[in-house]
C-alpha cells in the first residue's frame, strides 16, 4: 500500500533549508526511496512549511528513516528550524485524478 508522510516545520531560513535539501537529493541520486515529494508553504502560518513525501509503502518509508544519510540530513535541517517537526503518517487508500 502506498504511503505518504507529511512533515510540518517552521523556519525563517527556508533558502538554507532548500540548499541542504538540494544537496541531499543530489547526494542520493540513484538510490532514493521516495517516489514523489512536494514542498508547500502555509499561507496562514508565518514561516510554516509542509513537505509531502510519497513512498511505495510504509516499510520503505521506515527503511528510508533508518538510513544514515537521512539521519544526517534531519540533524542538519533541525538546526535551521524553529522547533521539532510534526509528522503525519498516512496510508493511501484512494487516489483519484479529477481533472478532465
CSV table of N, CA and C in Angstrom, one decimal:
chain,number,residue,atom,x,y,z
A,1,UNK,N,0.8,-1.2,0.0
A,1,UNK,CA,0.0,0.0,0.0
A,1,UNK,C,0.9,1.2,0.0
A,2,UNK,N,0.6,2.2,-0.9
A,2,UNK,CA,1.4,3.4,-0.9
A,2,UNK,C,1.2,4.2,0.4
A,3,UNK,N,2.2,5.0,0.7
A,3,UNK,CA,2.3,5.6,2.0
A,3,UNK,C,2.8,7.1,1.8
A,4,UNK,N,2.2,8.0,2.5
A,4,UNK,CA,2.6,9.4,2.4
A,4,UNK,C,2.9,9.9,3.8
A,5,UNK,N,4.0,10.6,3.9
A,5,UNK,CA,4.4,11.2,5.1
A,5,UNK,C,4.4,12.8,4.9
A,6,UNK,N,3.7,13.4,5.8
A,6,UNK,CA,3.6,14.9,5.8
A,6,UNK,C,4.5,15.4,7.0
A,7,UNK,N,5.4,16.3,6.7
A,7,UNK,CA,6.4,16.8,7.7
A,7,UNK,C,6.1,18.3,7.7
A,8,UNK,N,5.6,18.8,8.9
A,8,UNK,CA,5.4,20.2,9.1
A,8,UNK,C,6.5,20.8,9.9
A,9,UNK,N,7.0,21.9,9.5
A,9,UNK,CA,8.1,22.6,10.2
A,9,UNK,C,8.0,24.1,10.1
A,10,UNK,N,8.7,24.8,11.0
A,10,UNK,CA,8.8,26.3,10.9
A,10,UNK,C,10.2,26.7,10.8
A,11,UNK,N,10.5,27.6,9.9
A,11,UNK,CA,11.8,28.1,9.7
A,11,UNK,C,11.8,29.5,9.0
A,12,UNK,N,12.6,30.3,9.5
A,12,UNK,CA,12.8,31.6,8.8
A,12,UNK,C,14.0,31.6,7.9
A,13,UNK,N,14.5,30.3,7.7
A,13,UNK,CA,15.7,30.1,6.9
A,13,UNK,C,15.5,29.1,5.8
A,14,UNK,N,14.4,29.3,5.1
A,14,UNK,CA,13.9,28.4,4.0
A,14,UNK,C,15.0,28.2,2.9
A,15,UNK,N,15.6,29.3,2.6
A,15,UNK,CA,16.6,29.2,1.5
A,15,UNK,C,17.8,28.3,1.9
A,16,UNK,N,18.2,28.4,3.1
A,16,UNK,CA,19.3,27.5,3.6
A,16,UNK,C,18.7,26.0,3.7
A,17,UNK,N,17.5,25.9,4.2
A,17,UNK,CA,16.9,24.6,4.2
A,17,UNK,C,16.9,23.9,2.8
A,18,UNK,N,16.5,24.7,1.8
A,18,UNK,CA,16.4,24.2,0.5
A,18,UNK,C,17.8,23.9,-0.1
A,19,UNK,N,18.8,24.6,0.3
A,19,UNK,CA,20.1,24.3,-0.1
A,19,UNK,C,20.5,22.9,0.4
A,20,UNK,N,20.2,22.6,1.6
A,20,UNK,CA,20.5,21.3,2.2
A,20,UNK,C,19.7,20.2,1.5
A,21,UNK,N,18.4,20.5,1.2
A,21,UNK,CA,17.6,19.6,0.6
A,21,UNK,C,18.1,19.2,-0.8
A,22,UNK,N,18.5,20.3,-1.6
A,22,UNK,CA,19.1,20.0,-2.9
A,22,UNK,C,20.4,19.2,-2.8
A,23,UNK,N,21.2,19.5,-1.8
A,23,UNK,CA,22.4,18.7,-1.6
A,23,UNK,C,22.1,17.2,-1.3
A,24,UNK,N,21.1,17.0,-0.5
A,24,UNK,CA,20.7,15.6,-0.1
A,24,UNK,C,20.1,14.9,-1.4
A,25,UNK,N,19.3,15.6,-2.2
A,25,UNK,CA,18.8,15.0,-3.4
A,25,UNK,C,19.9,14.6,-4.3
A,26,UNK,N,20.9,15.4,-4.5
A,26,UNK,CA,22.0,15.1,-5.4
A,26,UNK,C,22.8,14.0,-4.9
A,27,UNK,N,23.1,14.0,-3.6
A,27,UNK,CA,24.0,13.0,-3.0
A,27,UNK,C,23.3,11.6,-3.1
A,28,UNK,N,22.0,11.6,-3.0
A,28,UNK,CA,21.3,10.3,-3.0
A,28,UNK,C,20.8,9.9,-4.4
A,29,UNK,N,21.2,10.5,-5.4
A,29,UNK,CA,20.7,10.2,-6.8
A,29,UNK,C,21.0,8.7,-7.0
A,30,UNK,N,20.0,8.0,-7.6
A,30,UNK,CA,20.2,6.6,-7.9
A,30,UNK,C,19.8,5.7,-6.8
A,31,UNK,N,19.6,6.1,-5.6
A,31,UNK,CA,19.2,5.2,-4.5
A,31,UNK,C,18.2,5.9,-3.5
A,32,UNK,N,17.5,6.9,-4.0
A,32,UNK,CA,16.4,7.5,-3.2
A,32,UNK,C,15.3,6.5,-3.1
A,33,UNK,N,14.6,6.4,-2.0
A,33,UNK,CA,13.5,5.5,-1.8
A,33,UNK,C,12.1,6.2,-2.0
A,34,UNK,N,12.0,7.5,-1.8
A,34,UNK,CA,10.8,8.2,-2.0
A,34,UNK,C,10.5,8.3,-3.5
A,35,UNK,N,9.2,8.3,-3.9
A,35,UNK,CA,8.9,8.4,-5.3
A,35,UNK,C,8.4,9.8,-5.7
A,36,UNK,N,8.0,10.6,-4.7
A,36,UNK,CA,7.5,11.9,-5.1
A,36,UNK,C,7.6,12.8,-3.8
A,37,UNK,N,7.9,14.1,-4.0
A,37,UNK,CA,7.9,15.0,-2.9
A,37,UNK,C,7.4,16.4,-3.3
A,38,UNK,N,6.6,16.9,-2.4
A,38,UNK,CA,6.1,18.3,-2.6
A,38,UNK,C,6.5,19.1,-1.4
A,39,UNK,N,7.0,20.4,-1.7
A,39,UNK,CA,7.2,21.3,-0.6
A,39,UNK,C,6.2,22.4,-0.7
A,40,UNK,N,5.5,22.7,0.4
A,40,UNK,CA,4.5,23.7,0.4
A,40,UNK,C,4.7,24.7,1.5
A,41,UNK,N,4.1,25.8,1.4
A,41,UNK,CA,4.1,26.9,2.4
A,41,UNK,C,2.7,27.2,2.8
A,42,UNK,N,2.5,27.3,4.1
A,42,UNK,CA,1.2,27.6,4.7
A,42,UNK,C,0.9,29.1,4.5
A,43,UNK,N,-0.1,29.4,3.8
A,43,UNK,CA,-0.4,30.8,3.5
A,43,UNK,C,-0.9,31.5,4.8
A,44,UNK,N,-1.4,30.7,5.8
A,44,UNK,CA,-1.9,31.3,7.0
A,44,UNK,C,-1.0,31.2,8.2
A,45,UNK,N,0.2,30.6,8.0
A,45,UNK,CA,1.2,30.4,9.1
A,45,UNK,C,2.5,31.0,8.7
A,46,UNK,N,3.0,32.0,9.4
A,46,UNK,CA,4.3,32.6,9.1
A,46,UNK,C,5.4,31.6,9.2
A,47,UNK,N,6.2,31.5,8.2
A,47,UNK,CA,7.4,30.6,8.2
A,47,UNK,C,7.0,29.1,8.4
A,48,UNK,N,5.8,28.7,8.0
A,48,UNK,CA,5.4,27.3,8.2
A,48,UNK,C,5.3,26.6,6.9
A,49,UNK,N,5.9,25.5,6.9
A,49,UNK,CA,6.1,24.7,5.6
A,49,UNK,C,5.7,23.3,5.9
A,50,UNK,N,5.2,22.6,4.8
A,50,UNK,CA,4.9,21.2,4.9
A,50,UNK,C,5.5,20.5,3.7
A,51,UNK,N,6.3,19.4,4.0
A,51,UNK,CA,6.8,18.6,2.9
A,51,UNK,C,5.9,17.3,2.9
A,52,UNK,N,5.4,17.0,1.7
A,52,UNK,CA,4.6,15.8,1.5
A,52,UNK,C,5.4,14.8,0.6
A,53,UNK,N,5.7,13.7,1.2
A,53,UNK,CA,6.6,12.8,0.6
A,53,UNK,C,5.9,11.4,0.4
A,54,UNK,N,5.9,10.9,-0.8
A,54,UNK,CA,5.3,9.6,-1.1
A,54,UNK,C,6.3,8.5,-1.2
A,55,UNK,N,6.0,7.4,-0.7
A,55,UNK,CA,6.8,6.2,-0.7
A,55,UNK,C,5.9,5.0,-1.3
A,56,UNK,N,6.6,4.0,-1.8
A,56,UNK,CA,5.8,2.8,-2.3
A,56,UNK,C,5.0,2.1,-1.1
A,57,UNK,N,5.6,2.2,0.1
A,57,UNK,CA,4.9,1.5,1.2
A,57,UNK,C,5.5,2.1,2.5
A,58,UNK,N,4.8,1.8,3.6
A,58,UNK,CA,5.2,2.2,4.9
A,58,UNK,C,6.6,1.7,5.2
A,59,UNK,N,6.8,0.4,4.9
A,59,UNK,CA,8.0,-0.3,5.2
A,59,UNK,C,9.2,0.4,4.5
A,60,UNK,N,9.0,0.8,3.2
A,60,UNK,CA,10.1,1.5,2.5
A,60,UNK,C,10.3,2.9,3.2
A,61,UNK,N,9.3,3.6,3.6
A,61,UNK,CA,9.5,4.8,4.3
A,61,UNK,C,10.3,4.6,5.6
A,62,UNK,N,10.0,3.6,6.3
A,62,UNK,CA,10.8,3.3,7.6
A,62,UNK,C,12.2,2.9,7.3
A,63,UNK,N,12.4,2.2,6.2
A,63,UNK,CA,13.8,1.9,5.7
A,63,UNK,C,14.5,3.2,5.4
A,64,UNK,N,13.9,4.1,4.8
A,64,UNK,CA,14.5,5.4,4.5
A,64,UNK,C,14.8,6.2,5.7
A,65,UNK,N,14.0,6.1,6.7
A,65,UNK,CA,14.2,6.8,8.0
A,65,UNK,C,15.4,6.3,8.7
A,66,UNK,N,15.7,5.0,8.5
A,66,UNK,CA,16.9,4.4,9.2
A,66,UNK,C,18.2,4.6,8.5
A,67,UNK,N,18.2,5.1,7.3
A,67,UNK,CA,19.4,5.4,6.6
A,67,UNK,C,20.3,6.4,7.3
A,68,UNK,N,21.6,6.3,7.4
A,68,UNK,CA,22.5,7.3,8.0
A,68,UNK,C,22.4,8.6,7.3
A,69,UNK,N,22.3,8.6,6.0
A,69,UNK,CA,22.2,9.9,5.2
A,69,UNK,C,20.9,10.7,5.6
A,70,UNK,N,19.8,9.9,5.9
A,70,UNK,CA,18.6,10.6,6.3
A,70,UNK,C,18.7,11.2,7.6
A,71,UNK,N,19.3,10.4,8.5
A,71,UNK,CA,19.5,10.9,9.9
A,71,UNK,C,20.4,12.2,9.9
A,72,UNK,N,21.5,12.2,9.1
A,72,UNK,CA,22.4,13.3,8.9
A,72,UNK,C,21.6,14.5,8.4
A,73,UNK,N,20.8,14.3,7.4
A,73,UNK,CA,20.0,15.4,6.8
A,73,UNK,C,19.1,16.0,7.9
A,74,UNK,N,18.4,15.1,8.6
A,74,UNK,CA,17.4,15.6,9.6
A,74,UNK,C,18.1,16.4,10.7
A,75,UNK,N,19.3,16.0,11.1
A,75,UNK,CA,20.0,16.7,12.1
A,75,UNK,C,20.5,18.1,11.6
A,76,UNK,N,20.9,18.2,10.4
A,76,UNK,CA,21.4,19.4,9.8
A,76,UNK,C,20.2,20.4,9.6
A,77,UNK,N,19.0,19.9,9.1
A,77,UNK,CA,17.9,20.9,8.9
A,77,UNK,C,17.3,21.2,10.3
A,78,UNK,N,17.4,20.4,11.3
A,78,UNK,CA,16.8,20.7,12.6
A,78,UNK,C,17.4,22.0,13.1
A,79,UNK,N,18.7,22.2,12.8
A,79,UNK,CA,19.4,23.4,13.3
A,79,UNK,C,18.9,24.7,12.6
A,80,UNK,N,18.1,24.5,11.5
A,80,UNK,CA,17.6,25.6,10.8
A,80,UNK,C,16.1,25.9,11.1
A,81,UNK,N,15.5,25.0,11.9
A,81,UNK,CA,14.1,25.1,12.2
A,81,UNK,C,13.8,25.7,13.6
A,82,UNK,N,12.6,26.2,13.7
A,82,UNK,CA,12.2,26.8,15.0
A,82,UNK,C,11.4,25.8,15.8
A,83,UNK,N,12.1,24.7,16.2
A,83,UNK,CA,11.5,23.6,16.9
A,83,UNK,C,11.4,22.4,16.1
A,84,UNK,N,11.0,21.3,16.8
A,84,UNK,CA,10.9,20.0,16.1
A,84,UNK,C,9.8,19.9,15.1
A,85,UNK,N,10.0,19.1,14.0
A,85,UNK,CA,8.9,18.9,13.1
A,85,UNK,C,7.8,18.1,13.6
A,86,UNK,N,6.6,18.2,13.0
A,86,UNK,CA,5.5,17.3,13.2
A,86,UNK,C,5.3,16.4,12.1
A,87,UNK,N,5.1,15.1,12.3
A,87,UNK,CA,5.0,14.1,11.3
A,87,UNK,C,3.5,13.6,11.3
A,88,UNK,N,3.0,13.4,10.1
A,88,UNK,CA,1.7,12.7,9.9
A,88,UNK,C,2.1,11.5,8.9
A,89,UNK,N,1.7,10.3,9.3
A,89,UNK,CA,1.9,9.1,8.6
A,89,UNK,C,0.6,8.6,8.0
A,90,UNK,N,0.5,8.5,6.7
A,90,UNK,CA,-0.8,8.3,6.0
A,90,UNK,C,-0.7,7.1,5.0
A,91,UNK,N,-1.6,6.1,5.2
A,91,UNK,CA,-1.7,5.1,4.2
A,91,UNK,C,-2.6,5.6,3.1
A,92,UNK,N,-2.3,5.5,1.8
A,92,UNK,CA,-3.1,5.9,0.7
A,92,UNK,C,-4.2,4.8,0.5
A,93,UNK,N,-5.4,5.2,0.7
A,93,UNK,CA,-6.5,4.2,0.5
A,93,UNK,C,-7.3,4.5,-0.8
A,94,UNK,N,-7.1,5.7,-1.4
A,94,UNK,CA,-7.8,6.0,-2.6
A,94,UNK,C,-7.0,7.2,-3.3
A,95,UNK,N,-6.9,7.1,-4.6
A,95,UNK,CA,-6.2,8.2,-5.4
A,95,UNK,C,-7.0,8.4,-6.6
A,96,UNK,N,-7.5,9.6,-6.8
A,96,UNK,CA,-8.3,10.0,-8.0
A,96,UNK,C,-7.8,11.2,-8.7
A,97,UNK,N,-7.7,11.1,-9.9
A,97,UNK,CA,-7.4,12.3,-10.8
A,97,UNK,C,-8.7,12.9,-11.2
A,98,UNK,N,-8.9,14.2,-10.8
A,98,UNK,CA,-10.2,14.8,-11.0
A,98,UNK,C,-10.2,15.8,-12.2
A,99,UNK,N,-9.1,16.1,-12.8
A,99,UNK,CA,-9.1,17.0,-14.0
A,99,UNK,C,-9.5,16.2,-15.2
A,100,UNK,N,-10.1,16.9,-16.1
A,100,UNK,CA,-10.5,16.3,-17.4
A,100,UNK,C,-9.4,16.3,-18.4
